[in-house]
Each structure stands twice: as structure tokens, then as C-alpha cells.
Amino acid sequence: MAGDDMEKGGLEPLKMQKLGYRSWEESKKMWSIAGPAILTSVLQFSIGFVTAAFVGRLGHVQLAAVSVVQTVVESFAYGILLGMGSALETLCGQAVGAGQMHMLGIYLQRSWIITGVTALVLTPIYVFTSHILKLFRQSNEISEVAGRYCIWVIPQLFAYALNFPMQKFFQSQSRVWVMAIISGAVLAFHILLNWALVTKLGYGLGGAALAGNISWWLVNLAQLVYLVAGYFPDAWTGFSLSVFQSLSAFIKLSLASAAMLCLELWYFSAVILLVGGLKNHTAIAIDAVSICMNLEVWALTIALGFNVAVSVRVSNELGAGHPKAAKFSVAVTAAASALVGVLFMAAVLIAKSDFPKLFTEKPEVIRETSKLGLLLAATILLNSIQPVLQGVAVGAGWQFSVAFVNIGCYYFIGLPLGGLLGFKFKLGVVGIWSGMLAGTLMQTVVLLWIMYRTNWEKEALQAEERIKTWGGPSESQEAS
């Protein structure tokens, strides 16, 4: 008996040592993707952040108008295009894990066709933005300015359509550092361009729009050069007419991906629209929420780096038939992202009276924004965990199921509760944001429960089948 106890006692440290080694190895793999992905995400988001900061000096109406465009109109289009491109994340990641590299270039070109057509369909929304905002009872002055600005930034819509599929293509192969370098160089140029056009030459909103258009297309141009320069000999073999085969199957997964992500992003847009319906101090209220949204989205871009990492790791491991490795990667990534979320939450709570000054000098806007500090901190913490869960869903191909979770939690709980608290109980912006936070909390709990109940062995088998089904007959035949 004593010998058995000693043997058990010896096994426990050995298990812990093995677990520590596995965690360290997985962390290295995760951070090799998450680090540059976080940097890329932050740098590309900062293009809009810099635009808002320069426009904020033009006046509170201009800031409110650009914020509405960024958080409502562009988020609407951004969500659809990014979602349509996210089908590539599932298929490319699992194809890489299965060693079927020849599929990736075909997938990329199919995704370009889908996102390009989608951008064309979305263009009228940009053209008629002012009329649409007025239908939602937004301020006439803000709607008019937002409508003009939105027409000027239509080129960015098509830049997104080209950019997102390329990002997924690079990420699935863990080629993320080049994207970070490109984004950093373009952001530096974007700051200089805004200073020259908006501040020095005094071109105002038109100058800000032009700077954004130029910067986003520079990102695309640099990434295209990298794509065709010979760094992907197995994955990119040039343009092919075979991309038009089996498009219907690809479109189905693209639509499911878009539905999942759009329901997420439109949730935040709907909050801005609710705030715009408040009768008193609308411009101030929109400015306050928009500043918080900018910071929240900035923090979210960091969490999206973990989203990319876990999506790539899960899709690669499931495609390779390693379900236990996929499950372990989820645990390691979620823990790392949550820790970063706690640090950001603490930073917001400490600086809740100071961070609004980054965007505005208006005392009334600073006061209104500071009141939302506690809710912003809680939202940032939740949104450090939730994107990881969404990344698992994309990596495993659960987009359709998660779309229904988002509908229930956001649109049947979060928004109605926010409207009730904000309008019926007259809590204003605080009430609307509290409802949004409740919906996000519910969605996070449901997704955690789904992860807990997942049969990862079954998911690995489904990944193998998905490569054949969604890839289409032409690729399957090539692989064989």
C-alpha cells in the first residue's frame, strides 16, 4: 500500500510536468500566430481610429457623423464582407492540416468572387446612408454629414472585399508577420496623410475620407505583391477557371459565416441607433458611446488576434485528425486572452476620467463618456473571452449554429432589455449599454456550454468530410 502511495505521489508531479510542457509548447504555437495577428488587427483598426481622432478636432457633429458611419454603416458592410471571407478560414485551415495545399489558391479566388459581388450589392447602402439614418430617426444634421462622408469612402468597401480573403489565406498558413509589417508601414503613412489633408491643407471630412481610401488600397497592393511573388509555390499557382466550379457549396458556408459574424457586429451598430433615438443631447450621447465603442473595438482587435490563433490551431488540428490537440489549444488560448482582458479592464477603470480626452476637448462629452467607464471595462473583459469562442466556432465549422445563438442572446435579450432600460426606465445611455452587456454575457455562457459538451473526435471526422463536401469535386479528385 505504501509503495502504491509512493508511486501515485511520483506520478502526480510527472503529470503536472507533462501538462506544463504541453502548455508551453501550445503557447508558443499560439503566440506565433496571435502576436502578429494582434499587431495586424490593432494597426488596421487604428486606420479608422486615427481618422476619428483627426475628425474629432473638426467639431462634435463631424465626429458623431464619422462615428455613426464607422460603427453602423461600415460595421454593417465590414461584418458581411469579413463573414463571407471567413468561410475561407474554416476551409483553408482544415485543408492545411490535411496537407492539401493545392486547394488554397482555388478557395482564395472563389472567395474574391463572392466578396466582390457582395461589395457591389452593398454599394447602394453607402449611397443612400443619409436617408437610411433619417428613417431610423437619427439627427438630420448628423445624417446629412454622415451621408456625404459615406459616399466618399465607397472605395474602402471594395478594399475590404479584396483584403479579407487574402488575410484568411495568409493566416491559415501562419504567414502573419508580413501583414503586420505592411499594416504598420501603412498606418504611419496614414497619420502623415491625415495631418497633411485634414489639418495642414484644411480639406476636412473629404481629406479624411481620401486618406482612408488611399491607405486601405496600399494595404491591398502590398499584400497582392506578396501573394504573387512566389512565396506560396504549392498554395498559389495563378488564376484558374476552375474557381467557377462548385461555387454553390462555397457560397453556403460563406453565408453561414457572414450570418454569424454580422449578427455580432450589427449588435453594436444597433446600440448606436438606439442611442441616436434618445431625445435629449443626442450628439453628446452618440459621441460618448462612439468614443467608448472605439476603445472597446480597439481592445476587441487584440482579442481578435487570439480569435485568429485559435481558429487556425483548431482548424489545422481537426484537419490533421488530432482532436485532443484542438481541445487543448482552446483551453490555452482562452486563458491567455482572458488574462489580457483583465489587464485592459483594469487600465480602463484607472483612466476612466482621462481616456475621453484622446477624442474630444468638449467637457460635456468627457463627462458623459466617463460615466460609461465601469460598463466599458466589463464589456472589454467579456469581449476578451467571447472572440476566442467565436474563433473555435469558425475553426470547427459551427457558423450556422452560432448564428442562432447570437440571434437569441443579442436580439431577443440584449437589445430589448437595453431599449427597456434606456427608454422606459429613462436610464439613457447607461441603460442601453447595460442591456447590450447582458446579451453579451448570455452569449458567452451559452458558447462556453457548447464547448464543454463538444465531442472533439466527432469534429475531426466532420472536418475530413467537410474538406470533400465544401471543397467541391474538382479538388477532391486532385487530392486523390
Coordinates of C-alpha atoms in Angstrom, one line a residue:
M1 CA 0.0 0.0 0.0
A2 CA 2.8 2.4 0.9
G3 CA 4.5 1.5 -2.4
D4 CA 1.3 2.3 -4.3
D5 CA 1.0 5.7 -2.5
M6 CA 4.6 6.5 -3.3
E7 CA 4.0 5.5 -7.0
K8 CA 0.9 7.7 -7.1
G9 CA 2.8 10.5 -5.5
G10 CA 5.5 10.2 -8.1
L11 CA 3.0 10.2 -10.9
E12 CA 1.3 13.4 -9.9
P13 CA 4.4 15.7 -10.4
L14 CA 5.2 13.8 -13.6
K15 CA 1.7 14.6 -14.9
M16 CA 2.0 18.2 -13.9
Q17 CA 5.4 18.5 -15.6
K18 CA 4.0 17.0 -18.8
L19 CA 1.0 19.3 -18.6
G20 CA 3.3 22.3 -18.1
Y21 CA 5.4 21.2 -21.1
R22 CA 2.4 20.8 -23.3
S23 CA 1.0 24.2 -22.3
W24 CA 4.3 25.8 -23.0
E25 CA 4.6 24.2 -26.5
E26 CA 1.0 25.1 -27.3
S27 CA 1.5 28.7 -26.0
K28 CA 4.5 29.1 -28.4
K29 CA 2.4 27.9 -31.3
M30 CA -0.5 30.1 -30.3
W31 CA 1.6 33.3 -29.7
S32 CA 3.5 32.8 -33.0
I33 CA 0.1 33.3 -34.7
A34 CA -1.7 35.5 -32.1
G35 CA 1.2 38.0 -31.7
P36 CA 1.5 39.2 -35.3
A37 CA -2.3 38.8 -35.8
I38 CA -3.0 41.1 -32.8
L39 CA -0.5 43.6 -34.2
T40 CA -2.1 43.4 -37.6
S41 CA -5.6 43.8 -36.2
V42 CA -4.6 46.7 -34.0
L43 CA -2.7 48.5 -36.7
Q44 CA -5.5 48.1 -39.3
F45 CA -8.2 49.2 -36.8
S46 CA -6.0 52.2 -36.0
I47 CA -6.5 53.5 -39.5
G48 CA -10.2 54.2 -38.5
F49 CA -9.1 55.3 -35.0
V50 CA -6.7 57.9 -36.4
T51 CA -9.4 59.2 -38.8
A52 CA -11.8 59.6 -35.8
A53 CA -9.1 61.4 -33.8
F54 CA -8.4 63.9 -36.6
V55 CA -12.1 64.4 -37.4
G56 CA -12.8 65.0 -33.7
R57 CA -10.9 68.3 -33.9
L58 CA -13.2 69.5 -36.6
G59 CA -16.3 69.5 -34.3
H60 CA -18.7 67.2 -32.4
V61 CA -21.1 66.9 -35.3
Q62 CA -18.4 65.8 -37.6
L63 CA -17.1 63.3 -35.0
A64 CA -20.7 62.0 -34.4
A65 CA -21.2 61.6 -38.2
V66 CA -18.0 59.7 -38.8
S67 CA -18.6 57.6 -35.7
V68 CA -22.0 56.7 -37.0
V69 CA -20.5 55.7 -40.3
Q70 CA -17.8 53.7 -38.8
T71 CA -19.9 51.9 -36.2
V72 CA -23.1 51.5 -38.2
V73 CA -22.6 51.6 -41.9
E74 CA -19.1 50.4 -42.2
S75 CA -19.6 47.8 -39.5
F76 CA -22.6 46.6 -41.4
A77 CA -20.6 46.2 -44.6
Y78 CA -17.5 45.1 -42.8
G79 CA -19.3 42.4 -41.0
I80 CA -20.9 41.0 -44.2
L81 CA -17.6 41.0 -46.1
L82 CA -15.5 39.7 -43.3
G83 CA -18.1 37.0 -42.6
M84 CA -18.3 36.0 -46.3
G85 CA -14.5 35.7 -46.2
S86 CA -14.5 33.7 -43.0
A87 CA -15.6 30.6 -44.9
L88 CA -12.0 30.6 -46.2
E89 CA -10.8 30.5 -42.6
T90 CA -12.5 27.1 -42.0
L91 CA -11.7 25.5 -45.3
C92 CA -8.1 26.8 -45.7
G93 CA -7.2 25.9 -42.1
Q94 CA -8.6 22.4 -42.4
A95 CA -7.0 21.9 -45.8
V96 CA -3.6 22.9 -44.4
G97 CA -4.0 20.4 -41.6
A98 CA -4.9 17.7 -44.1
G99 CA -1.9 18.6 -46.2
Q100 CA -4.0 19.5 -49.3
M101 CA -2.2 22.8 -50.1
H102 CA -3.3 22.9 -53.7
M103 CA -6.8 23.8 -52.6
L104 CA -5.9 27.1 -51.1
G105 CA -5.4 29.2 -54.2
I106 CA -8.8 28.0 -55.6
Y107 CA -10.5 28.8 -52.3
L108 CA -9.0 32.3 -52.3
Q109 CA -10.2 33.1 -55.8
R110 CA -13.7 31.8 -55.1
S111 CA -13.8 34.0 -52.0
W112 CA -12.7 37.0 -54.1
I113 CA -15.6 36.5 -56.5
I114 CA -18.1 36.2 -53.6
T115 CA -16.8 39.2 -51.6
G116 CA -16.5 41.3 -54.8
V117 CA -20.1 40.7 -55.8
T118 CA -21.2 41.3 -52.2
A119 CA -19.4 44.7 -52.1
L120 CA -21.3 45.7 -55.3
V121 CA -24.6 44.7 -53.8
L122 CA -23.8 46.8 -50.6
T123 CA -22.8 50.0 -52.5
P124 CA -26.4 51.4 -52.6
I125 CA -26.4 51.4 -48.8
Y126 CA -23.4 53.8 -48.8
V127 CA -25.1 56.0 -51.5
F128 CA -28.3 56.3 -49.5
T129 CA -26.9 56.5 -46.0
S130 CA -28.4 59.8 -45.1
H131 CA -31.9 58.7 -46.0
I132 CA -31.4 55.4 -44.1
L133 CA -30.2 57.1 -41.0
K134 CA -33.2 59.5 -41.1
L135 CA -35.5 56.5 -41.3
F136 CA -34.0 55.4 -38.0
R137 CA -34.8 58.8 -36.5
Q138 CA -31.2 60.0 -36.4
S139 CA -30.5 63.7 -36.2
N140 CA -30.9 65.4 -39.6
E141 CA -27.6 67.3 -39.3
I142 CA -25.6 64.2 -38.4
S143 CA -27.4 62.2 -41.1
E144 CA -26.5 64.7 -43.8
V145 CA -22.9 64.9 -42.9
A146 CA -22.6 61.1 -42.5
G147 CA -24.3 60.6 -45.9
R148 CA -21.7 62.8 -47.6
Y149 CA -18.8 61.1 -45.9
C150 CA -20.2 57.6 -46.6
I151 CA -20.2 58.3 -50.4
W152 CA -16.6 59.4 -50.2
V153 CA -15.4 56.2 -48.6
I154 CA -17.0 53.7 -51.1
P155 CA -13.5 52.7 -52.3
Q156 CA -12.8 51.3 -48.9
L157 CA -15.8 49.0 -49.3
F158 CA -14.1 47.3 -52.3
A159 CA -10.8 47.4 -50.4
Y160 CA -12.3 45.2 -47.7
A161 CA -13.6 42.8 -50.3
L162 CA -10.1 42.2 -51.6
N163 CA -8.4 42.3 -48.2
F164 CA -10.3 39.8 -46.1
P165 CA -9.9 36.7 -48.3
M166 CA -6.1 37.4 -48.6
Q167 CA -5.9 37.7 -44.8
K168 CA -7.5 34.3 -44.3
F169 CA -5.3 32.8 -46.9
F170 CA -2.1 34.1 -45.2
Q171 CA -3.4 33.3 -41.6
S172 CA -4.2 29.6 -42.4
Q173 CA -0.6 29.1 -43.3
S174 CA 0.7 31.1 -40.3
R175 CA 2.1 33.8 -42.6
V176 CA 1.1 36.7 -40.4
W177 CA 4.2 38.8 -39.8
V178 CA 4.3 40.2 -43.3
M179 CA 0.7 41.5 -42.8
A180 CA 1.8 43.2 -39.6
I181 CA 4.7 44.9 -41.3
I182 CA 2.6 46.1 -44.1
S183 CA -0.1 47.4 -41.8
G184 CA 2.4 49.2 -39.6
A185 CA 4.0 51.0 -42.6
V186 CA 0.6 52.0 -44.0
L187 CA -0.6 53.3 -40.6
A188 CA 2.4 55.6 -40.3
F189 CA 1.7 56.9 -43.8
H190 CA -2.0 57.3 -42.9
I191 CA -1.1 59.5 -39.9
L192 CA 1.0 61.8 -42.1
L193 CA -1.7 61.8 -44.8
N194 CA -4.4 62.8 -42.3
W195 CA -2.2 65.6 -40.9
A196 CA -1.5 66.9 -44.4
L197 CA -5.0 66.6 -45.8
V198 CA -7.2 67.4 -42.7
T199 CA -5.0 69.7 -40.6
K200 CA -2.4 71.3 -42.8
L201 CA -4.4 71.7 -46.1
G202 CA -7.8 72.0 -44.3
Y203 CA -9.7 69.6 -46.5
G204 CA -11.9 68.5 -43.6
L205 CA -14.0 65.4 -43.9
G206 CA -13.2 65.0 -47.6
G207 CA -9.5 64.9 -46.7
A208 CA -10.1 62.2 -44.0
A209 CA -12.1 60.1 -46.5
L210 CA -9.4 60.4 -49.1
A211 CA -6.6 59.4 -46.6
G212 CA -8.6 56.3 -45.6
N213 CA -9.2 55.3 -49.2
I214 CA -5.5 55.6 -50.1
S215 CA -4.3 53.7 -47.0
W216 CA -6.6 50.7 -47.4
W217 CA -5.7 50.3 -51.1
L218 CA -2.0 50.5 -50.2
V219 CA -2.6 47.6 -47.8
N220 CA -4.1 45.6 -50.6
L221 CA -1.4 46.4 -53.1
A222 CA 1.4 45.3 -50.8
Q223 CA -0.4 42.1 -49.9
L224 CA -1.0 41.3 -53.6
V225 CA 2.7 41.7 -54.3
Y226 CA 3.5 39.3 -51.5
L227 CA 0.9 36.8 -52.8
V228 CA 2.2 36.6 -56.4
A229 CA 5.9 36.9 -55.6
G230 CA 6.5 33.2 -55.4
Y231 CA 6.3 32.7 -51.6
F232 CA 3.4 30.2 -51.9
P233 CA 4.5 27.8 -54.6
D234 CA 2.1 25.0 -53.5
A235 CA -0.8 27.1 -52.5
W236 CA -0.9 29.8 -55.2
T237 CA -0.3 28.6 -58.8
G238 CA -2.1 31.5 -60.5
F239 CA -5.6 32.3 -61.7
S240 CA -7.8 29.4 -62.8
L241 CA -11.2 29.0 -64.4
S242 CA -11.9 26.1 -62.1
V243 CA -12.8 28.6 -59.4
F244 CA -16.3 28.8 -61.0
Q245 CA -16.9 25.1 -60.3
S246 CA -18.8 24.2 -57.1
L247 CA -19.4 27.8 -56.2
S248 CA -22.8 27.0 -54.7
A249 CA -21.3 24.8 -51.9
F250 CA -18.8 27.5 -51.1
I251 CA -21.5 30.2 -51.0
K252 CA -23.5 28.2 -48.4
L253 CA -20.6 28.2 -45.9
S254 CA -19.8 31.8 -46.8
L255 CA -23.4 32.8 -46.0
A256 CA -23.4 30.9 -42.7
S257 CA -20.1 32.6 -41.7
A258 CA -21.5 36.0 -42.7
A259 CA -24.7 35.5 -40.7
M260 CA -22.7 34.5 -37.5
L261 CA -20.3 37.5 -37.7
C262 CA -22.9 40.1 -38.9
L263 CA -25.3 39.3 -36.1
E264 CA -22.3 40.0 -33.8
L265 CA -21.2 43.3 -35.4
W266 CA -24.7 44.6 -36.1
Y267 CA -25.5 44.3 -32.4
F268 CA -23.1 47.1 -31.6
S269 CA -24.4 49.1 -34.6
A270 CA -28.0 48.7 -33.2
V271 CA -26.8 50.1 -29.9
I272 CA -25.6 53.3 -31.7
L273 CA -29.0 53.6 -33.4
L274 CA -30.8 53.2 -30.0
V275 CA -28.7 55.9 -28.5
G276 CA -29.5 58.1 -31.5
G277 CA -33.2 57.8 -30.6
L278 CA -32.7 59.5 -27.2
K279 CA -34.4 62.8 -27.2
N280 CA -32.0 64.9 -25.1
H281 CA -28.4 65.7 -26.0
T282 CA -28.3 63.2 -29.0
A283 CA -25.0 64.4 -30.4
I284 CA -23.3 64.3 -27.0
A285 CA -24.8 60.8 -26.2
I286 CA -23.6 59.5 -29.6
D287 CA -20.2 61.0 -29.1
A288 CA -19.9 59.4 -25.7
V289 CA -21.0 55.9 -26.9
S290 CA -18.8 56.2 -30.0
I291 CA -15.7 57.0 -28.0
C292 CA -16.4 54.0 -25.8
M293 CA -17.1 51.9 -28.8
N294 CA -13.8 53.0 -30.4
L295 CA -11.9 51.9 -27.3
E296 CA -13.9 48.7 -26.9
V297 CA -13.3 47.8 -30.6
W298 CA -9.6 48.7 -30.2
A299 CA -9.4 46.2 -27.3
L300 CA -11.5 43.8 -29.3
T301 CA -9.0 43.9 -32.1
I302 CA -6.4 42.4 -29.7
A303 CA -8.8 39.7 -28.7
L304 CA -9.4 39.0 -32.4
G305 CA -5.7 38.1 -32.6
F306 CA -6.5 35.3 -30.2
N307 CA -9.6 34.6 -32.3
V308 CA -7.3 34.1 -35.4
A309 CA -4.8 32.0 -33.4
V310 CA -7.4 29.6 -32.0
S311 CA -9.2 29.3 -35.4
V312 CA -6.0 28.4 -37.2
R313 CA -4.9 26.0 -34.5
V314 CA -8.3 24.3 -34.2
S315 CA -8.9 24.0 -37.9
N316 CA -5.3 22.8 -38.5
E317 CA -5.5 20.1 -35.8
L318 CA -9.0 18.9 -36.8
G319 CA -7.9 18.8 -40.4
A320 CA -4.9 16.7 -39.4
G321 CA -7.2 14.4 -37.3
H322 CA -5.8 15.5 -33.9
P323 CA -9.0 16.2 -31.8
K324 CA -7.3 16.3 -28.4
A325 CA -4.7 18.8 -29.6
A326 CA -7.6 21.0 -30.9
K327 CA -9.3 20.9 -27.5
F328 CA -6.1 21.7 -25.6
S329 CA -5.5 24.7 -27.9
V330 CA -8.9 26.1 -27.0
A331 CA -8.1 26.0 -23.2
V332 CA -4.6 27.6 -23.6
T333 CA -5.8 30.4 -25.9
A334 CA -8.9 31.2 -23.8
A335 CA -6.8 31.5 -20.7
A336 CA -4.3 33.9 -22.4
S337 CA -7.0 36.1 -23.9
A338 CA -8.8 36.3 -20.6
L339 CA -5.7 37.5 -18.8
V340 CA -5.1 40.2 -21.4
G341 CA -8.8 41.2 -20.9
V342 CA -8.3 41.6 -17.1
L343 CA -5.3 43.9 -17.8
F344 CA -7.3 46.1 -20.2
M345 CA -10.3 46.2 -17.8
A346 CA -8.0 47.5 -15.0
A347 CA -6.5 50.1 -17.3
V348 CA -10.0 51.5 -18.3
L349 CA -11.1 51.7 -14.7
I350 CA -7.9 53.5 -13.7
A351 CA -8.1 56.0 -16.6
K352 CA -11.9 56.4 -17.0
S353 CA -11.8 60.2 -16.5
D354 CA -8.9 60.6 -18.9
F355 CA -9.4 58.4 -22.0
P356 CA -12.2 60.5 -23.5
K357 CA -9.6 63.4 -23.9
L358 CA -8.0 61.3 -26.7
F359 CA -11.0 62.1 -28.9
T360 CA -12.5 65.4 -27.7
E361 CA -11.9 68.5 -25.8
K362 CA -15.7 69.1 -25.0
P363 CA -16.2 69.0 -21.2
E364 CA -19.8 67.7 -21.6
V365 CA -18.7 64.8 -23.8
I366 CA -15.8 63.9 -21.5
R367 CA -18.2 63.8 -18.5
E368 CA -20.8 61.7 -20.4
T369 CA -18.1 59.3 -21.6
S370 CA -16.6 58.9 -18.1
K371 CA -20.0 57.7 -16.7
L372 CA -19.7 54.7 -19.0
G373 CA -16.2 53.7 -17.7
L374 CA -17.4 50.8 -15.5
L375 CA -19.7 49.3 -18.2
L376 CA -16.9 49.7 -20.8
A377 CA -14.5 47.8 -18.5
A378 CA -16.9 45.0 -18.0
T379 CA -17.6 44.8 -21.8
I380 CA -13.9 44.6 -22.5
L381 CA -13.5 41.7 -20.1
L382 CA -16.3 39.7 -21.7
N383 CA -15.1 40.5 -25.2
S384 CA -11.7 39.1 -24.3
I385 CA -13.2 35.7 -23.9
Q386 CA -16.1 35.8 -26.5
P387 CA -13.9 36.2 -29.7
V388 CA -11.9 33.1 -28.7
L389 CA -15.1 31.1 -28.6
Q390 CA -16.1 32.5 -32.0
G391 CA -12.7 31.5 -33.3
V392 CA -13.3 28.0 -32.2
A393 CA -16.7 28.0 -34.0
V394 CA -15.0 29.2 -37.2
G395 CA -12.2 26.7 -36.9
A396 CA -14.6 23.8 -36.3
G397 CA -17.2 25.0 -38.9
W398 CA -20.0 25.7 -36.5
Q399 CA -21.0 29.1 -38.0
F400 CA -24.7 28.1 -38.7
S401 CA -25.3 27.0 -35.0
V402 CA -23.6 30.0 -33.5
A403 CA -25.7 32.4 -35.7
F404 CA -28.8 31.1 -33.9
V405 CA -27.1 31.6 -30.5
N406 CA -26.3 35.2 -31.5
I407 CA -29.9 35.9 -32.6
G408 CA -31.3 34.6 -29.3
C409 CA -28.9 36.3 -26.9
Y410 CA -28.4 39.6 -28.7
Y411 CA -31.7 40.3 -30.4
F412 CA -34.2 38.6 -28.1
I413 CA -32.4 39.6 -24.8
G414 CA -29.7 42.3 -25.2
L415 CA -31.4 44.9 -27.4
P416 CA -35.0 44.6 -26.0
L417 CA -33.5 44.9 -22.4
G418 CA -31.4 47.8 -23.5
G419 CA -34.4 49.6 -25.0
L420 CA -36.5 48.9 -21.9
L421 CA -33.8 50.3 -19.5
G422 CA -32.9 53.2 -21.7
F423 CA -36.3 54.5 -22.8
K424 CA -39.0 53.0 -20.4
F425 CA -36.9 53.4 -17.2
K426 CA -35.2 56.5 -18.5
L427 CA -31.7 55.3 -17.8
G428 CA -30.5 56.6 -21.2
V429 CA -27.1 55.6 -22.5
V430 CA -26.3 53.6 -19.3
G431 CA -29.5 51.6 -19.7
I432 CA -28.9 50.8 -23.3
W433 CA -25.3 49.7 -22.7
S434 CA -26.4 47.6 -19.7
G435 CA -28.8 45.7 -21.9
M436 CA -26.1 45.1 -24.5
L437 CA -23.8 43.8 -21.8
A438 CA -26.4 41.4 -20.6
G439 CA -26.8 39.9 -24.1
T440 CA -23.1 39.5 -24.5
L441 CA -22.9 37.8 -21.1
M442 CA -25.6 35.4 -22.1
Q443 CA -24.0 34.6 -25.4
T444 CA -20.6 33.9 -23.7
V445 CA -22.2 31.5 -21.2
V446 CA -24.0 29.6 -24.0
L447 CA -20.9 29.2 -26.1
L448 CA -18.9 28.0 -23.1
W449 CA -21.5 25.4 -22.5
I450 CA -21.3 24.3 -26.2
M451 CA -17.5 24.0 -25.9
Y452 CA -17.9 21.9 -22.7
R453 CA -20.3 19.5 -24.4
T454 CA -18.3 19.1 -27.7
N455 CA -17.2 15.7 -28.9
W456 CA -13.9 16.6 -30.5
E457 CA -13.3 13.1 -32.0
K458 CA -16.6 13.6 -34.0
E459 CA -15.5 17.1 -35.0
A460 CA -12.3 15.7 -36.5
L461 CA -14.3 13.2 -38.6
Q462 CA -16.6 16.0 -39.8
A463 CA -13.6 18.1 -40.8
E464 CA -12.4 15.4 -43.1
E465 CA -15.8 15.1 -44.6
R466 CA -16.1 18.9 -44.9
I467 CA -12.9 19.2 -47.0
K468 CA -14.5 16.9 -49.6
T469 CA -18.0 18.3 -49.4
W470 CA -17.3 22.1 -49.4
G471 CA -14.2 21.8 -51.5
G472 CA -16.1 20.5 -54.5
P473 CA -15.4 17.6 -56.7
S474 CA -12.6 19.1 -58.7
E475 CA -10.3 19.5 -55.6
S476 CA -11.2 16.1 -54.2
Q477 CA -10.2 14.4 -57.4
E478 CA -6.9 16.3 -57.5
A479 CA -6.2 15.3 -53.9
S480 CA -6.8 11.6 -54.7

